[in-house]
Amino acid sequence: MLALAEPQERVVRHGDGPLLLVGGAGTGKTEALARRLARLSASGVEPERVLVLASTPATARRLRERAEALLGDAYAELWIGTWETLGERLLREQATAAGLDPFFDVLGPAERLAMLLDRLDDLPLRHHDIRGNPAGLLASLLERIDELKAGSEPADPDLAELVAAHDKILASACSLDRGDVFLTLNRLLDDRPDIRAGIASRFAHIMVDELEELTPAQRAILAALAQENTNQLFALEATLGEPDASPAGGVGVGVPSRARRPVLRPTNSASGATSPGEEPSAREGTPTPATGPAGHRAWSLTVHPNTEVIELTSQFRDPPVRFWRCANERAQAQAVAREAEHLIAQGIDPEQICVVVDDPAAQGGTVAAAMEERGIPFHLCGPAALFQRPEVRDAIAWLRVLADPADSAAAARALTRPPIELRSADLARLATISRRRKLDMVSACEAAMESPQIPPEARERIQAFLKLYGAASAALEERRADVFVRRLIEAVGLRRQRLFAAQPEVAERLLGLARLAELAAAWARREPHGSTRDFIRHLSAVADAGVEPAGIATPPAPGAVRVLGREAVKGMEFDHVFVLGLERGAAAERIGRPARSGLVLARVERDEAGDARPSEAYAEALAAAGGEEEAHQEELFGPAEGLHATYRMLREEVLEASWKAGRELSEPRLDTAVDVNRAIARYLELLKLAALAQRPGDEATVEAIEAVNGLLRQVATPEQQAELDASSLDAYLLDSEREGEARRGLIAARREPSLEGFLPRRGDGALSLSASDLDLYLTCPLKYKFARVFGIPQQPTINQRFGILIHNVLERFHKEDASAAAEEGLQRLMDLFEAGWRRTGFGSSDDELQFRDRAREAMRLYWEREREADGEPVWLERKFDVRIGEHHVRGRVDRVDRLPGGGYELIDYKTGERKSEADLESDLQLALYRLAARQAWDLEAGTGSYYYVLDAEKVAAPVRPDDAERVERTVLGVGEGVLGQDFEPRPSPTVCGWCDYRLVCPAAEG
Ligand code: SF4
């Protein structure tokens, strides 16, 4: 056993009475706690009479493992765990005294979200901004309710009504949320001195690790118990150099924001306990802690004025730190994947590599895409990680399209993923049938069976889809949700696919599917009368809101790099850690060092909002280390591949090809031999890569390829040789040394037919682009492909329908005879709006009524503004179609005003969020409109403005001398990308969060 430092020994030997242990991350606090427990046991205190609490599961696990190792079998049970598990256990023992049903459930956010979605009409949401996304709104409101109940957020009168409705719904199901557990326990300790004394005497000692993580409600519990028993030891992490920190050394681990915003007020109540929904408050005499370590320290010293303080200063973990300045998020993720690949190649266990992101649900996708590009097995942990797994998304796609055949994104995924694997061009054909005949995608599949445009091979795949679909939809109404999900997983063959792939991936896949089935079973237990359709609705809402159901977190499979959120990494240790996103405004206020051998701190130079500055913590760490930043640029066409990475990528392809060929061998068709030869050719290519990767000396790649090809020619049949000749692998390997070659495009070109026939063109064959096409492509080329090339039909969202309505109303209003409009004025505008509202089929949900209220007010303001406006509308919805380079650029300007001085102003109505002039600095749309007005109408418009209708504000976009040149450059660049079929995804948290194609997008999965 390792010898302890002298301060740690003092902790272990400490007798009775309070003790505060302060030290930075990695100074051995947790070890000291475990050793103290062993020492207490050796001195005659039964281990079960020591309550040991931690905030994070990782620390609780470490404490338990160390205690079990040190104690041997000298205990009946251990009270070591997280606040959540032990708090619930204590409350359950006192359920009757607390006035609770003894079988109460403690529900996590996902269960509560589902419950609330079912009872939307009972919730006072009218004053909250729903914006067409009740699940998203509720998820964020639940977070606020949790913070409120934890006492980490001040009481909010706006939320009081909602909290009451939320609690009433939970109570009707005999359920509590986590916050209620501590609030109720708190109240019990105050109201029942006998129970308080009973708990305080039951535990001879209480030890609390991670004091800095405690919520005010949890601290209030400790303060209550301290009245009866002062044998409390608190371990507090504090950072050296923080102005309010203890003088203890070390560098702190990133601390979650909830621990940073305690607002603990003195109260008149002797207990400080509150009712659910009220702000938890301090016990009498307990201080109002400031935020940060000093606040926790001060609080602890007030609860125990005579406490002994021991500070740990020696850092046993001090890894070398590197600093990365990355061009953007993708560059950052690519740099991590590149570095992880090198580490793994050097023999580092992937499990010992950890990537820390702010929010795995939001930023995990970018890291996941970069890891996938290099074929590195990884495990994305954190809320909703389950829903980012490909196999789980496949199952959700099947469930969604079964519940709603008009769900085109779900249909597209089910059709293009195994086992159907419809090719892109055939999906585009289906989407065309669906659009032209106004059919949902499933009906379009049926229609396609008769269409001569669908090739026989695609028809077979569509037939297979329809067969599975038909069988599953018949069972949908009959089976319970959990039974249905299990059968569907088997019937579609989701478990069987890629069974031979790299081991960690297979294990992760099976775990993910098992979790989904468990989720369905848990839901069916809770909702015994619910239908499978109800479950699918619940699942979709929970997955979309990014909330992971309680107890469903997927454990990582062995052999995978961990991608964790900042909160989750606390209490863990790895050899190599990459902490990403350390720009100003990032949630982490301190930087962690959960690394033994190497730590990389990374920040981006440009985020979605523009230039990003490093966080203070990053800047301080950089200054303290006196280090240099390493710059990382984005690899536009994916990783500049090494042979090893290409080998790994091709290995997956070989396994896929062999699986597919195997399936066809079991049901031979005319072209089975083609697929078998193709599978063998892929295998020979794999051999080629293995040979090249292991070739000795520094023979030039071109010569080495030629030599290996010569040997392969001796074993390949003529058909296989033809496949090898048609492959672009050699070209790729050679071109990878040359800039600008698209690896993925070339490799994909071997197996995917061109989408040439589906690119949006005008009658003369030229590419057709609009301002929104340009924006779409620049935002994410893959999203452009889904929307404009495949043309996957989408149901318009409430926001889109509302936008169309407002455009139509304003057009009609201005088109009417000017004198009539002036006479009737506001009333006429309102009438047009009301008529349009009814015709558009809006209902009376809170969301819709909110839009209506805002729109009515907006119409009134619009009319008032119009009466005073200088400009006179001369054209409405005026179209243009101009040539830029060889492309058509078309569009429609909502309104052109003639200004009093004789000039013109182009106006575009917007019903979304208002932007400032600064936000519009590099705006493209109005610059394009001005250029088009000049070319198409010979009209020089000095100004272009956005009219934000809901805010009744007009914002002019800045005009720059190089606008025309900028527009031309952009149009030509996008045109080149589209014609070159460069549809690489550009995942980013904000864009993907609202993307209609998330389910079908491979880059949005982890
Ligand atoms: S989910 Fe993200 S990466 Fe995928 S298509 Fe949509 S925007 Fe692009």
Tab-separated table of C-alpha atoms and ligand atoms in Angstrom, residues 780 782-783 786 985-988 991-992 995 997-998 1001 1003-1004, ligand 1:
chain	number	residue	atom	x	y	z
A	780	CYS	CA	-24.172	22.000	-43.961
A	782	LEU	CA	-25.212	17.219	-46.255
A	783	LYS	CA	-28.362	19.004	-45.139
A	786	PHE	CA	-31.080	15.768	-48.022
A	985	PRO	CA	-21.613	17.023	-43.262
A	986	ARG	CA	-20.693	19.992	-41.108
A	987	PRO	CA	-22.133	19.023	-37.742
A	988	SER	CA	-22.446	21.790	-35.203
A	991	VAL	CA	-27.497	23.699	-36.418
A	992	CYS	CA	-27.900	19.955	-35.827
A	995	CYS	CA	-32.071	19.926	-38.285
A	997	TYR	CA	-32.640	15.336	-40.998
A	998	ARG	CA	-30.952	14.529	-37.713
A	1001	CYS	CA	-27.785	11.955	-40.759
A	1003	ALA	CA	-22.832	12.683	-38.619
A	1004	ALA	CA	-25.395	13.279	-35.885
B	1	SF4	S1	-27.801	16.800	-38.506
B	1	SF4	FE1	-26.158	18.311	-38.619
B	1	SF4	S2	-24.561	17.341	-39.871
B	1	SF4	FE2	-26.451	16.194	-40.185
B	1	SF4	S3	-27.392	17.072	-41.982
B	1	SF4	FE3	-28.284	18.095	-40.236
B	1	SF4	S4	-26.988	19.912	-39.953
B	1	SF4	FE4	-25.847	18.506	-41.257
